[in-house]
Short mmCIF file of N, CA and C in Angstrom, two decimals:
data_model
loop_
_atom_site.label_atom_id
_atom_site.label_comp_id
_atom_site.label_asym_id
_atom_site.label_seq_id
_atom_site.Cartn_x
_atom_site.Cartn_y
_atom_site.Cartn_z
N MET A 1 11.54 -3.23 17.32
CA MET A 1 10.23 -3.15 17.93
C MET A 1 9.15 -2.96 16.86
N ARG A 2 9.45 -2.11 15.89
CA ARG A 2 8.46 -1.86 14.83
C ARG A 2 8.22 -3.12 14.02
N THR A 3 9.29 -3.83 13.69
CA THR A 3 9.16 -5.06 12.90
C THR A 3 8.31 -6.08 13.65
N LEU A 4 8.53 -6.23 14.94
CA LEU A 4 7.74 -7.17 15.73
C LEU A 4 6.27 -6.78 15.76
N CYS A 5 5.98 -5.51 15.77
CA CYS A 5 4.59 -5.06 15.74
C CYS A 5 3.94 -5.32 14.38
N LEU A 6 4.72 -5.22 13.32
CA LEU A 6 4.17 -5.33 11.97
C LEU A 6 4.02 -6.77 11.49
N LEU A 7 4.89 -7.67 11.95
CA LEU A 7 4.81 -9.05 11.50
C LEU A 7 3.58 -9.74 12.07
N ASP A 8 2.95 -10.57 11.27
CA ASP A 8 1.77 -11.30 11.73
C ASP A 8 2.11 -12.75 12.07
N HIS A 9 3.40 -13.02 12.26
CA HIS A 9 3.83 -14.37 12.61
C HIS A 9 5.14 -14.27 13.41
N PRO A 10 5.45 -15.30 14.21
CA PRO A 10 6.74 -15.31 14.90
C PRO A 10 7.88 -15.33 13.88
N ALA A 11 8.99 -14.71 14.23
CA ALA A 11 10.12 -14.64 13.30
C ALA A 11 11.40 -14.95 14.05
N ASP A 12 12.30 -15.67 13.39
CA ASP A 12 13.59 -15.93 14.00
C ASP A 12 14.47 -14.68 13.85
N GLN A 13 15.64 -14.72 14.48
CA GLN A 13 16.50 -13.54 14.48
C GLN A 13 16.95 -13.15 13.08
N GLU A 14 17.17 -14.14 12.24
CA GLU A 14 17.60 -13.85 10.87
C GLU A 14 16.52 -13.07 10.11
N GLU A 15 15.27 -13.49 10.25
CA GLU A 15 14.19 -12.78 9.57
C GLU A 15 13.99 -11.38 10.14
N LEU A 16 14.08 -11.26 11.47
CA LEU A 16 13.96 -9.93 12.09
C LEU A 16 15.06 -9.00 11.60
N ALA A 17 16.27 -9.52 11.47
CA ALA A 17 17.38 -8.70 10.97
C ALA A 17 17.13 -8.27 9.54
N LEU A 18 16.64 -9.17 8.71
CA LEU A 18 16.35 -8.86 7.31
C LEU A 18 15.30 -7.75 7.20
N HIS A 19 14.20 -7.89 7.93
CA HIS A 19 13.12 -6.90 7.85
C HIS A 19 13.45 -5.58 8.55
N SER A 20 14.41 -5.63 9.47
CA SER A 20 14.78 -4.41 10.18
C SER A 20 15.96 -3.70 9.55
N GLY A 21 16.61 -4.37 8.60
CA GLY A 21 17.76 -3.76 7.94
C GLY A 21 18.97 -3.66 8.84
N THR A 22 19.16 -4.67 9.69
CA THR A 22 20.29 -4.67 10.60
C THR A 22 20.92 -6.06 10.61
N VAL A 23 21.85 -6.29 11.54
CA VAL A 23 22.53 -7.59 11.60
C VAL A 23 21.95 -8.42 12.74
N GLN A 24 22.12 -9.72 12.63
CA GLN A 24 21.54 -10.64 13.60
C GLN A 24 22.06 -10.40 15.01
N ALA A 25 23.33 -10.04 15.15
CA ALA A 25 23.91 -9.79 16.48
C ALA A 25 23.17 -8.66 17.18
N THR A 26 22.81 -7.63 16.45
CA THR A 26 22.07 -6.51 17.03
C THR A 26 20.69 -6.97 17.50
N ILE A 27 20.04 -7.80 16.67
CA ILE A 27 18.73 -8.32 17.03
C ILE A 27 18.83 -9.14 18.31
N SER A 28 19.83 -9.99 18.39
CA SER A 28 20.02 -10.85 19.56
C SER A 28 20.17 -10.03 20.84
N GLN A 29 20.96 -8.97 20.78
CA GLN A 29 21.16 -8.10 21.95
C GLN A 29 19.90 -7.33 22.29
N THR A 30 19.18 -6.88 21.28
CA THR A 30 18.03 -6.01 21.49
C THR A 30 16.81 -6.76 22.02
N LEU A 31 16.60 -7.98 21.57
CA LEU A 31 15.42 -8.74 21.97
C LEU A 31 15.31 -8.87 23.49
N ARG A 32 16.44 -8.98 24.16
CA ARG A 32 16.44 -9.12 25.62
C ARG A 32 15.94 -7.87 26.33
N LEU A 33 16.00 -6.75 25.62
CA LEU A 33 15.66 -5.47 26.25
C LEU A 33 14.23 -5.00 25.99
N ILE A 34 13.53 -5.68 25.08
CA ILE A 34 12.20 -5.21 24.67
C ILE A 34 11.13 -5.82 25.56
N ARG A 35 10.36 -4.96 26.18
CA ARG A 35 9.23 -5.38 27.00
C ARG A 35 8.08 -5.81 26.07
N GLY A 36 7.37 -6.89 26.44
CA GLY A 36 6.21 -7.32 25.66
C GLY A 36 6.55 -8.25 24.51
N VAL A 37 7.77 -8.82 24.54
CA VAL A 37 8.21 -9.74 23.48
C VAL A 37 8.60 -11.06 24.13
N GLU A 38 8.28 -12.17 23.46
CA GLU A 38 8.63 -13.47 24.00
C GLU A 38 9.10 -14.42 22.91
N ARG A 39 9.87 -15.40 23.32
CA ARG A 39 10.29 -16.46 22.41
C ARG A 39 9.19 -17.50 22.38
N VAL A 40 8.75 -17.83 21.18
CA VAL A 40 7.69 -18.82 20.98
C VAL A 40 8.15 -19.80 19.91
N ARG A 41 7.32 -20.81 19.68
CA ARG A 41 7.65 -21.77 18.61
C ARG A 41 7.73 -20.99 17.29
N GLY A 42 8.83 -21.12 16.60
CA GLY A 42 9.00 -20.43 15.32
C GLY A 42 9.78 -19.13 15.42
N GLY A 43 10.16 -18.73 16.65
CA GLY A 43 10.96 -17.51 16.76
C GLY A 43 10.51 -16.59 17.88
N TRP A 44 10.42 -15.32 17.55
CA TRP A 44 10.07 -14.28 18.51
C TRP A 44 8.79 -13.59 18.05
N ALA A 45 8.00 -13.14 19.03
CA ALA A 45 6.75 -12.45 18.71
C ALA A 45 6.44 -11.45 19.81
N ALA A 46 5.70 -10.42 19.43
CA ALA A 46 5.22 -9.44 20.40
C ALA A 46 3.97 -10.03 21.05
N ASN A 47 4.04 -10.31 22.35
CA ASN A 47 2.86 -10.83 23.03
C ASN A 47 1.97 -9.69 23.52
N ASN A 48 2.50 -8.48 23.43
CA ASN A 48 1.72 -7.30 23.77
C ASN A 48 2.14 -6.18 22.81
N ARG A 49 1.52 -6.16 21.63
CA ARG A 49 1.92 -5.17 20.62
C ARG A 49 1.71 -3.74 21.09
N ASN A 50 0.66 -3.52 21.87
CA ASN A 50 0.41 -2.16 22.36
C ASN A 50 1.57 -1.66 23.22
N ALA A 51 2.10 -2.53 24.08
CA ALA A 51 3.23 -2.14 24.93
C ALA A 51 4.48 -1.90 24.10
N VAL A 52 4.74 -2.79 23.13
CA VAL A 52 5.91 -2.64 22.27
C VAL A 52 5.79 -1.35 21.46
N PHE A 53 4.61 -1.10 20.91
CA PHE A 53 4.36 0.11 20.12
C PHE A 53 4.55 1.36 20.98
N LYS A 54 4.01 1.34 22.19
CA LYS A 54 4.13 2.50 23.09
C LYS A 54 5.60 2.79 23.39
N ASP A 55 6.36 1.73 23.69
CA ASP A 55 7.79 1.92 23.98
C ASP A 55 8.53 2.44 22.76
N TRP A 56 8.19 1.91 21.58
CA TRP A 56 8.82 2.40 20.35
C TRP A 56 8.53 3.89 20.14
N LEU A 57 7.26 4.28 20.35
CA LEU A 57 6.90 5.69 20.19
C LEU A 57 7.71 6.60 21.10
N GLU A 58 7.93 6.14 22.32
CA GLU A 58 8.67 6.95 23.29
C GLU A 58 10.15 7.05 22.94
N GLU A 59 10.69 6.03 22.29
CA GLU A 59 12.13 6.00 22.00
C GLU A 59 12.48 6.52 20.61
N TYR A 60 11.56 6.42 19.67
CA TYR A 60 11.91 6.73 18.28
C TYR A 60 12.08 8.25 18.08
N PRO A 61 13.23 8.68 17.55
CA PRO A 61 13.46 10.11 17.36
C PRO A 61 12.93 10.64 16.03
N GLY A 62 12.36 9.77 15.21
CA GLY A 62 11.95 10.17 13.86
C GLY A 62 12.99 9.70 12.86
N ALA A 63 12.62 9.74 11.59
CA ALA A 63 13.52 9.27 10.54
C ALA A 63 14.69 10.22 10.30
N LYS A 64 14.53 11.47 10.78
CA LYS A 64 15.56 12.51 10.60
C LYS A 64 15.99 12.61 9.15
N GLY A 65 17.20 13.01 8.88
CA GLY A 65 17.69 13.11 7.51
C GLY A 65 17.62 14.52 6.96
N VAL A 66 17.65 14.61 5.63
CA VAL A 66 17.65 15.89 4.92
C VAL A 66 16.22 16.21 4.47
N ASN A 67 15.70 17.32 4.95
CA ASN A 67 14.35 17.75 4.58
C ASN A 67 14.41 18.91 3.60
N THR A 68 13.57 18.85 2.57
CA THR A 68 13.34 20.02 1.72
C THR A 68 11.85 20.30 1.75
N TYR A 69 11.51 21.56 1.69
CA TYR A 69 10.11 21.99 1.82
C TYR A 69 9.69 22.70 0.54
N TRP A 70 8.49 22.35 0.07
CA TRP A 70 8.03 22.84 -1.21
C TRP A 70 6.59 23.32 -1.11
N TYR A 71 6.27 24.26 -1.98
CA TYR A 71 4.90 24.78 -2.05
C TYR A 71 4.39 24.62 -3.47
N GLY A 72 3.13 24.21 -3.59
CA GLY A 72 2.51 24.08 -4.89
C GLY A 72 1.03 24.40 -4.81
N LEU A 73 0.42 24.68 -5.95
CA LEU A 73 -0.99 25.04 -5.99
C LEU A 73 -1.91 23.83 -6.09
N GLU A 74 -1.38 22.69 -6.55
CA GLU A 74 -2.19 21.48 -6.64
C GLU A 74 -2.49 20.96 -5.23
N ALA A 75 -3.48 20.10 -5.12
CA ALA A 75 -3.80 19.47 -3.84
C ALA A 75 -2.57 18.69 -3.34
N PRO A 76 -2.31 18.69 -2.02
CA PRO A 76 -1.13 18.00 -1.49
C PRO A 76 -1.02 16.54 -1.92
N LEU A 77 -2.14 15.83 -2.00
CA LEU A 77 -2.08 14.43 -2.40
C LEU A 77 -1.63 14.30 -3.86
N LYS A 78 -2.04 15.20 -4.71
CA LYS A 78 -1.61 15.21 -6.11
C LYS A 78 -0.11 15.52 -6.18
N GLN A 79 0.35 16.45 -5.35
CA GLN A 79 1.78 16.77 -5.31
C GLN A 79 2.58 15.53 -4.91
N ALA A 80 2.11 14.81 -3.90
CA ALA A 80 2.81 13.62 -3.45
C ALA A 80 2.85 12.56 -4.54
N THR A 81 1.73 12.38 -5.24
CA THR A 81 1.66 11.41 -6.33
C THR A 81 2.63 11.79 -7.45
N ASP A 82 2.73 13.09 -7.73
CA ASP A 82 3.67 13.56 -8.76
C ASP A 82 5.12 13.29 -8.36
N VAL A 83 5.43 13.47 -7.06
CA VAL A 83 6.79 13.21 -6.58
C VAL A 83 7.10 11.71 -6.71
N VAL A 84 6.14 10.86 -6.38
CA VAL A 84 6.33 9.41 -6.52
C VAL A 84 6.63 9.06 -7.98
N ARG A 85 5.86 9.65 -8.89
CA ARG A 85 6.06 9.39 -10.32
C ARG A 85 7.44 9.84 -10.77
N LEU A 86 7.83 11.06 -10.37
CA LEU A 86 9.15 11.59 -10.74
C LEU A 86 10.26 10.71 -10.17
N ALA A 87 10.14 10.32 -8.91
CA ALA A 87 11.16 9.46 -8.30
C ALA A 87 11.30 8.16 -9.09
N GLY A 88 10.17 7.60 -9.49
CA GLY A 88 10.20 6.37 -10.30
C GLY A 88 10.93 6.57 -11.61
N GLU A 89 10.68 7.71 -12.27
CA GLU A 89 11.36 8.01 -13.54
C GLU A 89 12.86 8.15 -13.34
N LEU A 90 13.26 8.63 -12.16
CA LEU A 90 14.69 8.83 -11.86
C LEU A 90 15.31 7.62 -11.16
N GLU A 91 14.52 6.56 -11.05
CA GLU A 91 14.95 5.32 -10.40
C GLU A 91 15.39 5.55 -8.95
N ALA A 92 14.68 6.45 -8.28
CA ALA A 92 14.90 6.69 -6.86
C ALA A 92 13.77 6.03 -6.07
N LYS A 93 14.07 5.57 -4.87
CA LYS A 93 13.02 5.00 -4.02
C LYS A 93 12.18 6.14 -3.46
N CYS A 94 10.89 5.86 -3.25
CA CYS A 94 9.98 6.88 -2.74
C CYS A 94 8.84 6.22 -1.98
N LEU A 95 8.48 6.78 -0.83
CA LEU A 95 7.36 6.29 -0.03
C LEU A 95 6.51 7.45 0.45
N LEU A 96 5.21 7.29 0.38
CA LEU A 96 4.30 8.24 1.00
C LEU A 96 4.34 8.01 2.51
N THR A 97 4.17 9.07 3.27
CA THR A 97 4.05 8.96 4.72
C THR A 97 3.15 10.09 5.22
N GLY A 98 2.98 10.20 6.52
CA GLY A 98 2.15 11.27 7.08
C GLY A 98 0.74 11.26 6.51
N ASP A 99 0.22 12.45 6.23
CA ASP A 99 -1.15 12.60 5.73
C ASP A 99 -1.44 11.77 4.48
N ALA A 100 -0.50 11.74 3.55
CA ALA A 100 -0.74 11.04 2.28
C ALA A 100 -0.89 9.54 2.49
N ALA A 101 0.01 8.94 3.27
CA ALA A 101 -0.08 7.50 3.54
C ALA A 101 -1.29 7.19 4.42
N ALA A 102 -1.58 8.05 5.38
CA ALA A 102 -2.75 7.85 6.22
C ALA A 102 -4.02 7.84 5.38
N ASP A 103 -4.04 8.66 4.33
CA ASP A 103 -5.21 8.70 3.45
C ASP A 103 -5.38 7.38 2.68
N VAL A 104 -4.28 6.67 2.44
CA VAL A 104 -4.34 5.37 1.79
C VAL A 104 -4.74 4.28 2.80
N ILE A 105 -4.14 4.32 3.98
CA ILE A 105 -4.33 3.27 4.99
C ILE A 105 -5.68 3.40 5.71
N ALA A 106 -6.02 4.61 6.11
CA ALA A 106 -7.24 4.85 6.88
C ALA A 106 -7.82 6.21 6.48
N PRO A 107 -8.48 6.28 5.31
CA PRO A 107 -8.99 7.56 4.84
C PRO A 107 -9.93 8.20 5.86
N TRP A 108 -9.66 9.46 6.15
CA TRP A 108 -10.51 10.16 7.12
C TRP A 108 -10.65 11.64 6.78
N ARG A 109 -9.58 12.22 6.27
CA ARG A 109 -9.61 13.64 5.90
C ARG A 109 -8.76 13.83 4.66
N LEU A 110 -9.01 14.91 3.95
CA LEU A 110 -8.15 15.25 2.82
C LEU A 110 -6.82 15.75 3.37
N PRO A 111 -5.71 15.23 2.87
CA PRO A 111 -4.42 15.70 3.36
C PRO A 111 -4.27 17.22 3.21
N GLN A 112 -3.80 17.85 4.28
CA GLN A 112 -3.60 19.29 4.31
C GLN A 112 -2.24 19.68 3.74
N ALA A 113 -1.29 18.91 4.16
CA ALA A 113 0.10 19.02 3.67
C ALA A 113 0.61 17.60 3.77
N THR A 114 1.60 17.27 3.02
CA THR A 114 2.02 15.87 3.06
C THR A 114 3.52 15.73 3.07
N LYS A 115 3.95 14.48 3.16
CA LYS A 115 5.37 14.19 3.27
C LYS A 115 5.67 12.93 2.49
N VAL A 116 6.83 12.90 1.86
CA VAL A 116 7.32 11.70 1.19
C VAL A 116 8.78 11.47 1.58
N TYR A 117 9.14 10.20 1.62
CA TYR A 117 10.54 9.82 1.79
C TYR A 117 11.09 9.48 0.42
N VAL A 118 12.29 9.96 0.13
CA VAL A 118 12.97 9.64 -1.12
C VAL A 118 14.39 9.19 -0.80
N SER A 119 14.97 8.43 -1.70
CA SER A 119 16.32 7.92 -1.46
C SER A 119 17.41 8.90 -1.85
N GLU A 120 17.04 9.97 -2.54
CA GLU A 120 18.02 11.00 -2.92
C GLU A 120 17.30 12.34 -3.06
N VAL A 121 18.06 13.42 -2.93
CA VAL A 121 17.48 14.76 -3.07
C VAL A 121 17.00 14.94 -4.51
N LEU A 122 15.77 15.43 -4.66
CA LEU A 122 15.19 15.64 -5.99
C LEU A 122 14.92 17.11 -6.23
N ASP A 123 15.07 17.54 -7.46
CA ASP A 123 14.70 18.90 -7.86
C ASP A 123 13.24 18.86 -8.30
N LEU A 124 12.38 19.44 -7.48
CA LEU A 124 10.94 19.37 -7.76
C LEU A 124 10.41 20.57 -8.53
N THR A 125 11.31 21.44 -8.96
CA THR A 125 10.83 22.58 -9.76
C THR A 125 10.24 22.10 -11.08
N VAL A 126 10.64 20.92 -11.55
CA VAL A 126 10.08 20.36 -12.79
C VAL A 126 8.60 20.00 -12.60
N LEU A 127 8.16 19.91 -11.34
CA LEU A 127 6.76 19.61 -11.04
C LEU A 127 5.97 20.89 -10.71
N LYS A 128 6.59 22.03 -11.02
CA LYS A 128 5.99 23.33 -10.72
C LYS A 128 5.80 23.54 -9.22
N LEU A 129 6.73 22.98 -8.45
CA LEU A 129 6.78 23.22 -7.01
C LEU A 129 7.90 24.22 -6.74
N THR A 130 7.71 25.02 -5.72
CA THR A 130 8.67 26.06 -5.38
C THR A 130 9.22 25.82 -3.98
N PRO A 131 10.54 25.94 -3.78
CA PRO A 131 11.06 25.83 -2.42
C PRO A 131 10.36 26.84 -1.51
N ALA A 132 10.07 26.42 -0.28
CA ALA A 132 9.31 27.28 0.63
C ALA A 132 9.79 27.09 2.06
N PRO A 133 9.53 28.07 2.92
CA PRO A 133 9.81 27.84 4.34
C PRO A 133 8.90 26.72 4.86
N ARG A 134 9.36 26.03 5.86
CA ARG A 134 8.60 24.88 6.38
C ARG A 134 7.15 25.24 6.68
N GLU A 135 6.93 26.36 7.35
CA GLU A 135 5.58 26.71 7.79
C GLU A 135 4.64 27.07 6.62
N GLU A 136 5.18 27.33 5.46
CA GLU A 136 4.35 27.65 4.29
C GLU A 136 4.30 26.51 3.28
N SER A 137 5.00 25.43 3.55
CA SER A 137 5.10 24.35 2.57
C SER A 137 3.83 23.51 2.50
N THR A 138 3.62 22.89 1.35
CA THR A 138 2.51 21.96 1.16
C THR A 138 3.00 20.52 1.08
N ILE A 139 4.30 20.36 0.88
CA ILE A 139 4.88 19.01 0.86
C ILE A 139 6.31 19.06 1.40
N THR A 140 6.61 18.08 2.24
CA THR A 140 7.97 17.91 2.77
C THR A 140 8.56 16.67 2.11
N VAL A 141 9.76 16.81 1.61
CA VAL A 141 10.45 15.69 0.97
C VAL A 141 11.70 15.41 1.81
N THR A 142 11.78 14.17 2.31
CA THR A 142 12.85 13.81 3.24
C THR A 142 13.68 12.65 2.70
N VAL A 143 14.99 12.83 2.72
CA VAL A 143 15.90 11.71 2.52
C VAL A 143 16.21 11.22 3.93
N PRO A 144 15.59 10.10 4.35
CA PRO A 144 15.70 9.70 5.75
C PRO A 144 17.07 9.19 6.14
N ALA A 145 17.49 9.55 7.35
CA ALA A 145 18.73 9.01 7.90
C ALA A 145 18.49 7.59 8.42
N ASP A 146 17.25 7.29 8.75
CA ASP A 146 16.88 5.97 9.28
C ASP A 146 16.63 5.00 8.11
N PRO A 147 17.54 4.07 7.86
CA PRO A 147 17.36 3.15 6.72
C PRO A 147 16.25 2.14 6.94
N THR A 148 15.80 1.97 8.19
CA THR A 148 14.74 0.98 8.44
C THR A 148 13.42 1.39 7.80
N VAL A 149 13.27 2.65 7.47
CA VAL A 149 12.05 3.12 6.79
C VAL A 149 11.80 2.29 5.53
N TRP A 150 12.86 2.01 4.79
CA TRP A 150 12.71 1.25 3.54
C TRP A 150 12.43 -0.22 3.81
N HIS A 151 13.05 -0.77 4.84
CA HIS A 151 12.91 -2.20 5.12
C HIS A 151 11.51 -2.54 5.64
N THR A 152 11.00 -1.77 6.59
CA THR A 152 9.69 -2.11 7.16
C THR A 152 8.55 -1.79 6.20
N ALA A 153 8.77 -0.91 5.25
CA ALA A 153 7.72 -0.64 4.25
C ALA A 153 7.41 -1.89 3.46
N SER A 154 8.40 -2.73 3.24
CA SER A 154 8.19 -3.95 2.46
C SER A 154 7.37 -4.99 3.21
N LEU A 155 7.22 -4.82 4.52
CA LEU A 155 6.41 -5.74 5.31
C LEU A 155 4.92 -5.53 5.09
N GLU A 156 4.56 -4.36 4.64
CA GLU A 156 3.15 -3.99 4.51
C GLU A 156 2.71 -4.03 3.06
N ASN A 157 2.50 -5.22 2.53
CA ASN A 157 2.12 -5.31 1.12
C ASN A 157 0.68 -4.87 0.87
N ARG A 158 -0.06 -4.61 1.94
CA ARG A 158 -1.42 -4.07 1.77
C ARG A 158 -1.38 -2.61 1.31
N TYR A 159 -0.29 -1.94 1.59
CA TYR A 159 -0.19 -0.51 1.28
C TYR A 159 1.07 -0.22 0.47
N PRO A 160 1.16 -0.73 -0.75
CA PRO A 160 2.38 -0.51 -1.54
C PRO A 160 2.61 0.98 -1.80
N GLY A 161 3.87 1.36 -1.73
CA GLY A 161 4.22 2.76 -1.97
C GLY A 161 4.11 3.64 -0.74
N CYS A 162 3.73 3.03 0.40
CA CYS A 162 3.59 3.80 1.65
C CYS A 162 4.62 3.33 2.67
N ALA A 163 5.04 4.23 3.52
CA ALA A 163 5.83 3.84 4.68
C ALA A 163 4.94 2.94 5.53
N ASP A 164 5.55 2.16 6.40
CA ASP A 164 4.72 1.27 7.22
C ASP A 164 3.77 2.10 8.10
N PRO A 165 2.67 1.51 8.56
CA PRO A 165 1.67 2.28 9.31
C PRO A 165 2.19 2.93 10.59
N LEU A 166 3.20 2.33 11.23
CA LEU A 166 3.71 2.91 12.47
C LEU A 166 4.54 4.16 12.19
N ILE A 167 5.37 4.12 11.16
CA ILE A 167 6.10 5.32 10.75
C ILE A 167 5.11 6.39 10.30
N THR A 168 4.10 5.98 9.55
CA THR A 168 3.07 6.92 9.10
C THR A 168 2.40 7.59 10.29
N TYR A 169 2.08 6.79 11.31
CA TYR A 169 1.46 7.33 12.53
C TYR A 169 2.39 8.36 13.18
N TRP A 170 3.68 7.99 13.33
CA TRP A 170 4.64 8.90 13.96
C TRP A 170 4.70 10.22 13.19
N ASP A 171 4.80 10.13 11.86
CA ASP A 171 4.89 11.34 11.04
C ASP A 171 3.62 12.16 11.10
N LEU A 172 2.49 11.50 11.17
CA LEU A 172 1.21 12.21 11.27
C LEU A 172 1.12 12.96 12.60
N LYS A 173 1.51 12.30 13.69
CA LYS A 173 1.47 12.93 15.01
C LYS A 173 2.42 14.12 15.11
N HIS A 174 3.54 14.06 14.41
CA HIS A 174 4.55 15.11 14.51
C HIS A 174 4.51 16.09 13.35
N GLY A 175 3.54 15.93 12.46
CA GLY A 175 3.46 16.79 11.28
C GLY A 175 2.67 18.07 11.48
N GLY A 176 1.94 18.15 12.56
CA GLY A 176 1.14 19.34 12.80
C GLY A 176 -0.16 19.32 12.04
N GLY A 177 -0.87 20.39 12.12
CA GLY A 177 -2.19 20.48 11.49
C GLY A 177 -3.26 20.51 12.57
N SER A 178 -4.37 21.15 12.27
CA SER A 178 -5.40 21.38 13.27
C SER A 178 -6.03 20.10 13.80
N ASP A 179 -6.16 19.08 12.96
CA ASP A 179 -6.80 17.84 13.42
C ASP A 179 -5.89 16.62 13.23
N ALA A 180 -4.58 16.86 13.31
CA ALA A 180 -3.63 15.76 13.13
C ALA A 180 -3.80 14.68 14.18
N ASP A 181 -4.09 15.07 15.42
CA ASP A 181 -4.27 14.07 16.47
C ASP A 181 -5.47 13.19 16.20
N GLU A 182 -6.56 13.79 15.71
CA GLU A 182 -7.75 12.99 15.39
C GLU A 182 -7.47 12.04 14.24
N ALA A 183 -6.76 12.51 13.21
CA ALA A 183 -6.40 11.66 12.08
C ALA A 183 -5.50 10.53 12.54
N ALA A 184 -4.57 10.83 13.44
CA ALA A 184 -3.67 9.80 13.97
C ALA A 184 -4.46 8.76 14.77
N ASP A 185 -5.48 9.20 15.51
CA ASP A 185 -6.31 8.26 16.27
C ASP A 185 -7.06 7.31 15.34
N VAL A 186 -7.56 7.84 14.23
CA VAL A 186 -8.25 6.99 13.24
C VAL A 186 -7.27 5.96 12.67
N LEU A 187 -6.06 6.40 12.36
CA LEU A 187 -5.04 5.49 11.84
C LEU A 187 -4.69 4.43 12.88
N LEU A 188 -4.54 4.83 14.14
CA LEU A 188 -4.19 3.88 15.19
C LEU A 188 -5.30 2.83 15.38
N THR A 189 -6.54 3.24 15.25
CA THR A 189 -7.65 2.28 15.33
C THR A 189 -7.53 1.24 14.23
N THR A 190 -7.18 1.69 13.02
CA THR A 190 -6.99 0.76 11.89
C THR A 190 -5.82 -0.18 12.15
N ILE A 191 -4.72 0.36 12.67
CA ILE A 191 -3.54 -0.45 12.99
C ILE A 191 -3.92 -1.54 14.00
N ARG A 192 -4.60 -1.13 15.07
CA ARG A 192 -4.96 -2.10 16.11
C ARG A 192 -5.95 -3.14 15.60
N ARG A 193 -6.79 -2.76 14.65
CA ARG A 193 -7.74 -3.72 14.07
C ARG A 193 -6.97 -4.83 13.35
N THR A 194 -5.88 -4.48 12.67
CA THR A 194 -5.09 -5.52 11.98
C THR A 194 -4.39 -6.43 12.99
N TRP A 195 -4.03 -5.88 14.17
CA TRP A 195 -3.41 -6.70 15.20
C TRP A 195 -4.39 -7.72 15.76
N ASP A 196 -5.66 -7.35 15.81
CA ASP A 196 -6.68 -8.23 16.38
C ASP A 196 -7.19 -9.27 15.38
N ALA A 197 -6.88 -9.05 14.08
CA ALA A 197 -7.42 -9.96 13.05
C ALA A 197 -6.73 -11.31 13.07
#
């Protein structure tokens, strides 16, 4: 569902499988079950992205995985940038999400706390970050159980280094913060603007 929302062109089952990180047989079975999707010339497309997105939001449980929570004195966006740099040095994959990615995609507020996805657990004490309880943390680092996070990020070449805008929206809505809903609404407006373009 997320891949269909993100693609700006119809895609055959092979392309959908590639971008979703799954096999073609799964795509074939799933397409029949998705509301707001139709077969068109060139493959499959979401004829109602809002409906597909809404259904995805209701079904998606989050990327899950292994979370570590860290506290630092630097601004959360600087902390996230430092984690991206460190992951690169260690040849680990890394994506901004939540507040940090929203600040790249649809700047509206300074990130209060942020989140990054990494492909392996990292020791962030080298960045002068300290392990912290979740409620006191300034950055969450997640090794996601959902492998599609990596695949759909590659669909969004407008925002390199960020999780796709839909994952970013989900993480922003579920990340807490006093004005997270307003920030998510700004992001959703930007997402829908790209759908209308």
